[in-house]
Tab-separated table of C-alpha atoms in Angstrom:
chain	number	residue	atom	x	y	z
G	28	MET	CA	0.000	0.000	0.000
G	29	GLY	CA	1.086	3.540	-0.606
G	30	HIS	CA	1.346	6.263	1.989
G	31	GLN	CA	-0.705	9.440	2.012
G	32	VAL	CA	0.221	12.325	4.306
G	33	ILE	CA	-2.212	15.254	4.267
G	34	ILE	CA	-1.023	18.294	6.176
G	35	PHE	CA	-3.641	20.925	7.112
G	36	ASP	CA	-1.225	23.137	9.015
G	37	ILE	CA	2.383	23.489	7.924
G	38	SER	CA	3.425	23.797	11.572
G	39	VAL	CA	2.484	20.128	11.828
G	40	VAL	CA	5.098	19.426	9.161
G	41	ARG	CA	7.711	21.286	11.178
G	42	GLY	CA	6.753	19.585	14.431
G	43	PHE	CA	6.605	16.192	12.757
G	44	TRP	CA	9.979	16.789	11.128
G	45	GLU	CA	11.675	17.854	14.376
G	46	THR	CA	10.135	14.938	16.294
G	47	GLN	CA	11.201	12.417	13.689
G	48	VAL	CA	14.746	13.795	13.590
G	49	LYS	CA	14.944	13.436	17.364
G	50	LYS	CA	13.580	9.890	17.245
G	51	TYR	CA	15.950	9.044	14.419
G	52	LYS	CA	18.978	10.212	16.410
G	53	GLU	CA	17.800	8.303	19.502
G	54	THR	CA	17.236	5.170	17.447
G	55	ARG	CA	20.695	5.410	15.899
G	56	LYS	CA	22.239	5.882	19.343
G	57	LYS	CA	20.464	2.796	20.711
G	58	GLU	CA	21.400	0.819	17.621
G	59	LYS	CA	25.084	1.742	18.035
G	60	GLU	CA	24.965	0.748	21.703
G	61	ARG	CA	23.321	-2.561	20.857
G	62	LEU	CA	25.824	-3.304	18.093
G	63	ALA	CA	28.738	-2.388	20.354
G	64	GLN	CA	27.669	-5.167	22.748
G	65	SER	CA	26.840	-7.761	20.103
G	66	SER	CA	29.091	-10.514	18.789
G	67	LEU	CA	28.457	-9.256	15.249
G	68	GLU	CA	30.225	-6.004	16.049
G	69	LYS	CA	33.208	-7.851	17.525
G	70	ILE	CA	33.501	-10.007	14.413
G	71	LYS	CA	33.240	-6.910	12.224
G	72	GLN	CA	35.993	-5.154	14.191
G	73	GLU	CA	38.259	-8.165	13.857
G	74	TRP	CA	37.682	-8.392	10.106
G	75	ASP	CA	38.270	-4.678	9.647
G	76	PHE	CA	41.481	-5.039	11.637
G	77	VAL	CA	42.666	-7.984	9.546
G	78	LEU	CA	41.878	-6.227	6.273
G	79	GLU	CA	43.681	-3.080	7.375
G	80	CYS	CA	46.729	-5.132	8.373
G	81	ARG	CA	46.763	-6.876	5.004
G	82	LYS	CA	46.530	-3.555	3.175
G	83	LYS	CA	49.548	-2.295	5.077
G	84	GLY	CA	51.546	-5.476	4.446
G	85	ILE	CA	51.573	-6.747	8.050
G	86	PRO	CA	52.209	-10.532	8.129
G	87	GLN	CA	49.525	-12.800	9.579
G	88	SER	CA	51.803	-14.003	12.378
G	89	ALA	CA	51.945	-10.465	13.751
G	90	TYR	CA	48.228	-10.149	14.494
G	91	LEU	CA	47.347	-13.764	15.401
G	92	LYS	CA	47.730	-14.999	18.967
G	93	ASN	CA	47.122	-18.707	19.614
G	94	GLY	CA	45.227	-18.830	16.332
G	95	PHE	CA	42.898	-15.910	17.157
G	96	VAL	CA	42.930	-12.291	16.000
G	97	ASP	CA	44.590	-10.132	18.639
G	98	THR	CA	43.579	-6.474	18.297
G	99	THR	CA	45.331	-5.417	21.504
G	100	GLU	CA	48.766	-5.149	19.887
G	101	LYS	CA	47.879	-1.779	18.317
G	102	LEU	CA	49.886	-2.667	15.274
G	103	LEU	CA	48.117	-0.046	13.195
G	104	ASP	CA	49.191	2.712	15.571
G	105	LYS	CA	52.801	1.655	15.096
G	106	ILE	CA	52.405	1.523	11.345
G	107	GLU	CA	51.008	5.062	11.298
G	108	LYS	CA	54.421	6.226	12.465
G	109	ASN	CA	56.072	4.450	9.603
G	110	SER	CA	57.668	6.638	6.947
G	111	HIS	CA	55.571	4.974	4.234
G	112	ILE	CA	52.411	6.340	5.807
G	113	CYS	CA	53.968	9.775	6.011
G	114	LYS	CA	54.732	9.587	2.320
G	115	LYS	CA	51.119	8.675	1.571
G	116	SER	CA	49.938	11.644	3.625
G	117	THR	CA	52.276	13.911	1.691
G	118	LEU	CA	50.977	12.545	-1.594
G	119	SER	CA	47.405	13.171	-0.422
G	120	ASP	CA	48.222	16.804	0.369
G	121	GLU	CA	49.834	17.212	-3.016
G	122	THR	CA	46.765	15.749	-4.723
G	123	SER	CA	44.535	18.181	-2.838
G	124	LYS	CA	46.716	21.118	-3.906
G	125	LYS	CA	46.669	19.986	-7.519
G	126	ARG	CA	42.881	19.715	-7.460
G	127	SER	CA	42.516	23.234	-6.046
G	128	LYS	CA	44.393	24.542	-9.080
G	129	PHE	CA	41.416	23.559	-11.229
G	130	ILE	CA	38.780	25.335	-9.081
G	131	PHE	CA	37.952	29.045	-9.181
G	132	GLN	CA	35.972	30.574	-6.303
G	133	LEU	CA	34.619	34.100	-5.912
G	134	SER	CA	32.172	35.616	-3.421
G	135	GLY	CA	31.352	38.949	-1.832
G	136	GLU	CA	29.103	41.853	-2.791
G	137	HIS	CA	32.102	44.071	-3.648
G	138	TRP	CA	32.591	42.043	-6.840
G	139	THR	CA	30.725	43.594	-9.803
G	140	GLU	CA	32.673	41.844	-12.574
G	141	PHE	CA	35.118	38.985	-13.012
G	142	PRO	CA	38.848	39.637	-12.444
G	143	ASP	CA	40.850	40.074	-15.654
G	144	SER	CA	43.183	37.251	-14.669
G	145	LEU	CA	40.362	34.705	-15.028
G	146	LYS	CA	40.513	34.671	-18.841
G	147	GLU	CA	44.053	33.275	-18.646
G	148	GLN	CA	43.018	30.248	-16.556
G	149	THR	CA	41.347	28.199	-19.259
G	150	HIS	CA	42.479	24.971	-17.585
G	151	LEU	CA	39.839	25.407	-14.839
G	152	LYS	CA	37.251	22.646	-14.341
G	153	GLU	CA	34.973	24.345	-11.803
G	154	TRP	CA	33.637	27.858	-11.209
G	155	HIS	CA	31.972	28.666	-7.875
G	156	ILE	CA	30.626	32.237	-7.910
G	157	TYR	CA	28.025	33.235	-5.319
G	158	LYS	CA	26.620	36.251	-3.501
G	159	THR	CA	28.222	38.865	-5.738
G	160	GLN	CA	26.856	41.822	-7.712
G	161	ILE	CA	28.029	40.370	-11.034
G	162	GLN	CA	25.397	40.772	-13.778
G	163	THR	CA	26.976	39.267	-16.903
G	164	ILE	CA	29.000	36.182	-17.787
G	165	PRO	CA	31.870	37.020	-20.182
G	166	ALA	CA	31.829	35.563	-23.702
G	167	TYR	CA	35.334	34.181	-23.180
G	168	ILE	CA	33.757	31.414	-21.108
G	169	ALA	CA	33.766	29.481	-24.407
G	170	LEU	CA	37.530	29.027	-23.943
G	171	PHE	CA	37.039	26.889	-20.833
G	172	GLN	CA	36.649	23.582	-22.639
G	173	GLU	CA	37.419	21.501	-19.507
G	174	LEU	CA	34.724	23.160	-17.390
G	175	LYS	CA	32.457	20.607	-15.669
G	176	VAL	CA	30.817	22.588	-12.847
G	177	LEU	CA	29.390	26.094	-13.260
G	178	GLU	CA	28.023	27.289	-9.921
G	179	LEU	CA	26.595	30.820	-10.207
G	180	SER	CA	23.907	30.966	-7.518
G	181	ASN	CA	22.808	34.099	-5.653
G	182	ASN	CA	24.241	36.767	-7.939
G	183	GLN	CA	22.642	39.458	-10.120
G	184	ILE	CA	23.038	37.701	-13.483
G	185	THR	CA	20.489	38.924	-16.052
G	186	HIS	CA	21.296	36.592	-18.952
G	187	LEU	CA	23.500	33.691	-20.011
G	188	PRO	CA	25.782	34.138	-23.045
G	189	VAL	CA	25.182	31.973	-26.124
G	190	GLU	CA	28.817	30.841	-25.762
G	191	ILE	CA	27.702	28.617	-22.916
G	192	GLY	CA	26.779	26.083	-25.587
G	193	CYS	CA	30.511	25.568	-26.260
G	194	LEU	CA	31.017	23.873	-22.879
G	195	LYS	CA	30.769	20.289	-24.094
G	196	GLN	CA	32.104	18.809	-20.824
G	197	LEU	CA	29.700	20.706	-18.552
G	198	LYS	CA	27.875	18.433	-16.076
G	199	GLU	CA	26.381	20.866	-13.540
G	200	LEU	CA	24.862	24.292	-14.112
G	201	ASN	CA	23.426	26.244	-11.200
G	202	VAL	CA	22.156	29.772	-11.877
G	203	SER	CA	19.523	29.777	-9.146
G	204	PHE	CA	18.404	32.999	-7.450
G	205	ASN	CA	19.574	35.412	-10.126
G	206	ASN	CA	17.618	37.727	-12.447
G	207	LEU	CA	17.275	35.539	-15.533
G	208	LYS	CA	14.248	36.042	-17.794
G	209	SER	CA	15.234	33.615	-20.536
G	210	ILE	CA	17.597	30.739	-21.293
G	211	PRO	CA	19.627	30.608	-24.535
G	212	PRO	CA	18.779	27.698	-26.897
G	213	GLU	CA	22.521	27.030	-27.207
G	214	LEU	CA	22.447	25.444	-23.747
G	215	GLY	CA	20.973	22.423	-25.509
G	216	ASN	CA	24.422	21.768	-26.978
G	217	CYS	CA	25.766	20.814	-23.547
G	218	GLU	CA	24.813	17.185	-24.071
G	219	ASN	CA	26.739	15.925	-21.014
G	220	LEU	CA	24.770	18.107	-18.589
G	221	GLU	CA	23.410	16.125	-15.636
G	222	LYS	CA	22.137	18.795	-13.233
G	223	LEU	CA	20.237	21.995	-14.110
G	224	ASP	CA	19.169	24.434	-11.384
G	225	LEU	CA	17.240	27.553	-12.468
G	226	ALA	CA	15.265	28.058	-9.246
G	227	GLY	CA	14.371	31.433	-7.800
G	228	ASN	CA	14.818	33.659	-10.845
G	229	LEU	CA	11.154	34.657	-10.374
G	230	GLU	CA	10.588	35.699	-14.015
G	231	LEU	CA	11.268	32.605	-16.139
G	232	THR	CA	8.155	31.548	-18.082
G	233	GLU	CA	9.500	29.073	-20.642
G	234	LEU	CA	12.516	27.032	-21.709
G	235	PRO	CA	13.745	26.647	-25.293
G	236	PHE	CA	12.777	23.424	-27.089
G	237	GLU	CA	16.480	22.823	-27.851
G	238	LEU	CA	16.971	21.711	-24.255
G	239	SER	CA	15.279	18.463	-25.321
G	240	ASN	CA	18.789	17.372	-26.361
G	241	LEU	CA	19.835	17.110	-22.696
G	242	LYS	CA	19.288	13.363	-22.405
G	243	GLN	CA	21.762	12.925	-19.518
G	244	VAL	CA	20.003	15.323	-17.137
G	245	THR	CA	18.769	13.640	-13.939
G	246	PHE	CA	18.008	16.752	-11.835
G	247	VAL	CA	15.968	19.814	-12.852
G	248	ASP	CA	14.888	22.596	-10.476
G	249	VAL	CA	12.807	25.403	-11.981
G	250	SER	CA	10.899	26.293	-8.814
G	251	ALA	CA	9.964	29.865	-7.830
G	252	ASN	CA	9.443	31.128	-11.380
G	253	LYS	CA	6.357	31.765	-13.545
G	254	PHE	CA	5.970	28.655	-15.682
G	255	PRO	CA	2.316	28.217	-16.770
G	256	THR	CA	2.970	24.566	-17.656
G	257	ILE	CA	5.769	22.019	-17.655
G	258	PRO	CA	8.061	22.876	-20.592
G	259	ILE	CA	7.985	20.421	-23.501
G	260	CYS	CA	11.768	20.068	-23.381
G	261	VAL	CA	11.575	18.833	-19.769
G	262	LEU	CA	9.098	16.116	-20.776
G	263	ARG	CA	11.739	14.882	-23.233
G	264	MET	CA	14.515	14.574	-20.649
G	265	SER	CA	14.268	10.797	-20.509
G	266	SER	CA	16.764	10.284	-17.647
G	267	LEU	CA	15.116	12.718	-15.221
G	268	HIS	CA	14.985	11.527	-11.577
G	269	TRP	CA	14.152	14.767	-9.739
G	270	LEU	CA	11.842	17.545	-10.945
G	271	ASP	CA	10.995	20.553	-8.780
G	272	ILE	CA	8.530	22.920	-10.435
G	273	SER	CA	6.935	24.123	-7.210
G	274	ASN	CA	5.791	27.723	-6.725
G	275	ASN	CA	4.962	28.495	-10.360
G	276	LYS	CA	1.718	29.156	-12.253
G	277	LEU	CA	0.737	25.587	-13.184
G	278	LYS	CA	-3.011	24.975	-13.533
G	279	ASP	CA	-2.759	21.426	-14.838
G	280	LEU	CA	-0.287	18.711	-15.743
G	281	PRO	CA	0.175	17.372	-19.285
G	282	GLN	CA	-1.549	14.049	-19.991
G	283	ASP	CA	1.749	12.642	-21.252
G	284	ILE	CA	3.533	13.326	-17.950
G	285	ASP	CA	4.225	9.581	-17.814
G	286	ARG	CA	6.882	10.106	-20.496
G	287	LEU	CA	9.119	10.745	-17.477
G	288	ASP	CA	9.220	7.057	-16.592
G	289	GLU	CA	12.482	7.418	-14.632
G	290	LEU	CA	11.152	10.200	-12.381
G	291	GLN	CA	11.423	9.482	-8.648
G	292	THR	CA	10.747	12.820	-6.911
G	293	PHE	CA	8.124	15.293	-8.182
G	294	LEU	CA	7.577	18.581	-6.284
G	295	LEU	CA	4.448	20.533	-7.284
G	296	GLN	CA	3.485	22.518	-4.169
G	297	LYS	CA	2.389	26.159	-4.400
G	298	ASN	CA	0.811	26.024	-7.860
G	299	LYS	CA	-2.810	26.383	-9.040
G	300	LEU	CA	-3.523	22.752	-9.858
G	301	THR	CA	-7.162	21.658	-9.750
G	302	TYR	CA	-6.621	17.950	-10.447
G	303	LEU	CA	-3.956	15.298	-10.882
G	304	PRO	CA	-4.006	13.136	-14.033
G	305	ARG	CA	-4.210	9.348	-13.811
G	306	ALA	CA	-1.098	9.237	-15.981
G	307	LEU	CA	0.871	9.578	-12.725
G	308	LEU	CA	-0.014	5.936	-12.060
G	309	ASN	CA	2.018	4.944	-15.117
G	310	MET	CA	5.250	6.239	-13.584
G	311	PRO	CA	6.706	3.098	-11.969
G	312	LYS	CA	9.634	4.767	-10.179
G	313	LEU	CA	7.767	7.753	-8.721
G	314	SER	CA	8.331	7.530	-4.947
G	315	LEU	CA	7.580	11.058	-3.663
G	316	LEU	CA	4.861	13.449	-4.863
G	317	VAL	CA	4.290	16.771	-3.066
G	318	VAL	CA	1.326	19.062	-3.881
G	319	SER	CA	-0.570	21.862	-2.125
G	320	GLY	CA	-3.406	24.362	-2.454
G	321	ASP	CA	-7.130	24.616	-1.914
G	322	ASP	CA	-7.697	24.515	-5.701
G	323	LEU	CA	-6.843	20.825	-5.854
G	324	VAL	CA	-10.253	19.137	-5.843
G	325	GLU	CA	-9.669	15.904	-7.764
G	326	ILE	CA	-7.074	13.286	-6.878
G	327	PRO	CA	-7.183	9.724	-8.269
G	328	THR	CA	-7.688	7.344	-5.338
G	329	ASP	CA	-5.042	5.038	-6.729
G	330	VAL	CA	-2.454	7.797	-6.363
G	331	CYS	CA	-3.039	7.889	-2.603
G	332	GLU	CA	-3.080	4.083	-2.369
G	333	SER	CA	-0.350	3.264	-4.848
G	334	PRO	CA	0.925	-0.339	-4.582
G	335	THR	CA	4.418	0.918	-5.492
G	336	GLY	CA	4.825	2.676	-2.107
G	337	LEU	CA	4.397	6.209	-3.441
G	338	LYS	CA	4.492	8.818	-0.681
G	339	PHE	CA	1.831	11.438	-1.475
G	340	ILE	CA	2.129	14.634	0.577
G	341	SER	CA	-0.580	17.264	0.348
G	342	LEU	CA	0.114	20.621	2.015
G	343	LYS	CA	-3.213	22.370	2.551
G	344	ASP	CA	-4.177	25.807	3.892
G	345	ASN	CA	-1.796	28.126	5.761
G	346	PRO	CA	1.008	28.964	3.319
G	347	LEU	CA	4.512	28.378	4.621
G	348	GLU	CA	5.301	32.033	5.090
G	349	THR	CA	2.470	32.676	7.578
G	350	ILE	CA	4.074	30.289	10.029
G	351	LEU	CA	7.743	29.918	9.238
G	352	TYR	CA	8.620	33.578	8.952
G	353	ASN	CA	7.337	34.796	12.315
G	354	ASP	CA	10.771	34.506	13.899
G	355	THR	CA	12.835	35.261	10.814
G	356	ASP	CA	11.677	38.690	9.629
G	357	ASP	CA	15.057	40.123	10.525
G	358	ILE	CA	16.903	37.864	8.042
G	359	ILE	CA	14.345	37.832	5.215
G	360	GLU	CA	14.625	41.034	3.230
G	361	SER	CA	13.120	40.188	-0.176
G	362	GLU	CA	10.883	37.809	-2.061
G	363	ARG	CA	13.959	35.947	-3.274
G	364	ASP	CA	15.114	35.471	0.334
G	365	ARG	CA	11.696	34.111	1.253
G	366	GLU	CA	11.791	31.615	-1.590
G	367	GLN	CA	15.255	30.444	-0.629
G	368	PHE	CA	14.287	30.104	3.027
G	369	GLU	CA	11.255	28.023	2.067
G	370	LYS	CA	13.311	25.797	-0.232
G	371	GLU	CA	15.772	25.075	2.572
G	372	PHE	CA	12.896	24.045	4.824
G	373	MET	CA	11.374	21.716	2.218
G	374	LYS	CA	14.786	20.283	1.393
G	375	ALA	CA	15.345	19.422	5.064
G	376	TYR	CA	11.859	17.893	5.305
G	377	ILE	CA	12.337	15.720	2.204
G	378	THR	CA	15.817	14.687	3.346
G	379	ASP	CA	14.302	13.579	6.648
G	380	ILE	CA	11.703	11.464	4.836
G	381	GLN	CA	14.398	9.789	2.754
G	382	GLU	CA	16.602	9.159	5.792
G	383	ARG	CA	13.719	7.541	7.663
G	384	VAL	CA	13.136	5.222	4.707
G	385	LEU	CA	16.830	4.290	4.698
G	386	LEU	CA	16.781	3.762	8.466
G	387	SER	CA	13.788	1.440	8.136
G	388	PHE	CA	15.615	-0.490	5.406
G	389	PHE	CA	18.748	-0.733	7.569
G	390	GLN	CA	16.778	-1.999	10.574
G	391	ASN	CA	14.974	-4.608	8.480
G	392	LYS	CA	18.251	-5.706	6.919
G	393	MET	CA	19.934	-5.952	10.340
G	394	SER	CA	16.997	-7.928	11.769
G	395	PHE	CA	17.185	-10.293	8.809
G	396	GLN	CA	20.941	-10.716	9.312
G	397	ILE	CA	20.496	-11.474	13.013
G	398	CYS	CA	17.826	-14.060	12.213
G	399	LEU	CA	20.196	-15.727	9.747
G	400	ASP	CA	23.004	-15.766	12.327
G	401	GLU	CA	20.716	-17.296	14.943
G	402	ARG	CA	19.619	-20.000	12.512
G	403	CYS	CA	23.249	-20.755	11.657
G	404	GLN	CA	24.084	-21.104	15.340
G	405	ASN	CA	21.156	-23.426	15.879
């Protein structure tokens, strides 16, 4: 059977979330204490010790005592002092330094444009620019053919250059919480793109059809904009796992929404939906569906009772801001800040749901393992 969670007051979500986090931490603590006293944990420690000794070239005779593993010798502590380990540590530091040479970072509101020296560093693989007053991306970005991550969140960017289509190795593009009003069709040339985040630009209403070429994309976030419907190009992103189109102007969903047969998480809250199509039942991997609003009057019963274990969350009445912002007026200065604050809350809530599912799986797996061990002993 599926799981339906209908929330009539968003404060219930917050209370539920905080309670579950507390229970989760308590459960993990008890589980660690139980494992620490169990024979399974002792066996695991011995095996970890043996494997570590083998990796470091310690002969078997050194850690066996009367045929049993002896972990009291603290052989690993002695090995840590060995010069070989020091060399490995040095190599690790060198690797870290080499990696940093391929990453460019810039932040601070005093920045209004990129430094001139940047155009000479075409070997860079990552840009991380955030919380600046920069408005434009230079055309020379086309020279950065090794660029894989382009992180440009929380700036004042008004448009993306067409040269962005030259970044054939690009895997992640984040231009959330800027001032974009359109996306260049040339972005569709970035065929290796896997993650696209356009959230919080507030004015985006459509995406170019050319983005249909992005067949490797698994994550799309276009929340907090003004999309009247799900863009056609998004429906053609066949590898999509996560789609967040919450807080837009959607009044309905396309009947061919089931084209997204790989979709797992679908966030639709804060739209103007009046019904949900039955096509959602044809999405075998959909595990989390979040909606909201008093306008939603028709929901297929099978969606709420999905045999695939779909978690259906309906947030009704009391918008988030009427409750969450009471104690945060001093840090929320604009609509964009409000949207970002709300997204952080929902992200934490969804993460908690996913962690509870994993915890349940871990407990079931551990119980099954213990049962097997008991049967073997008998």
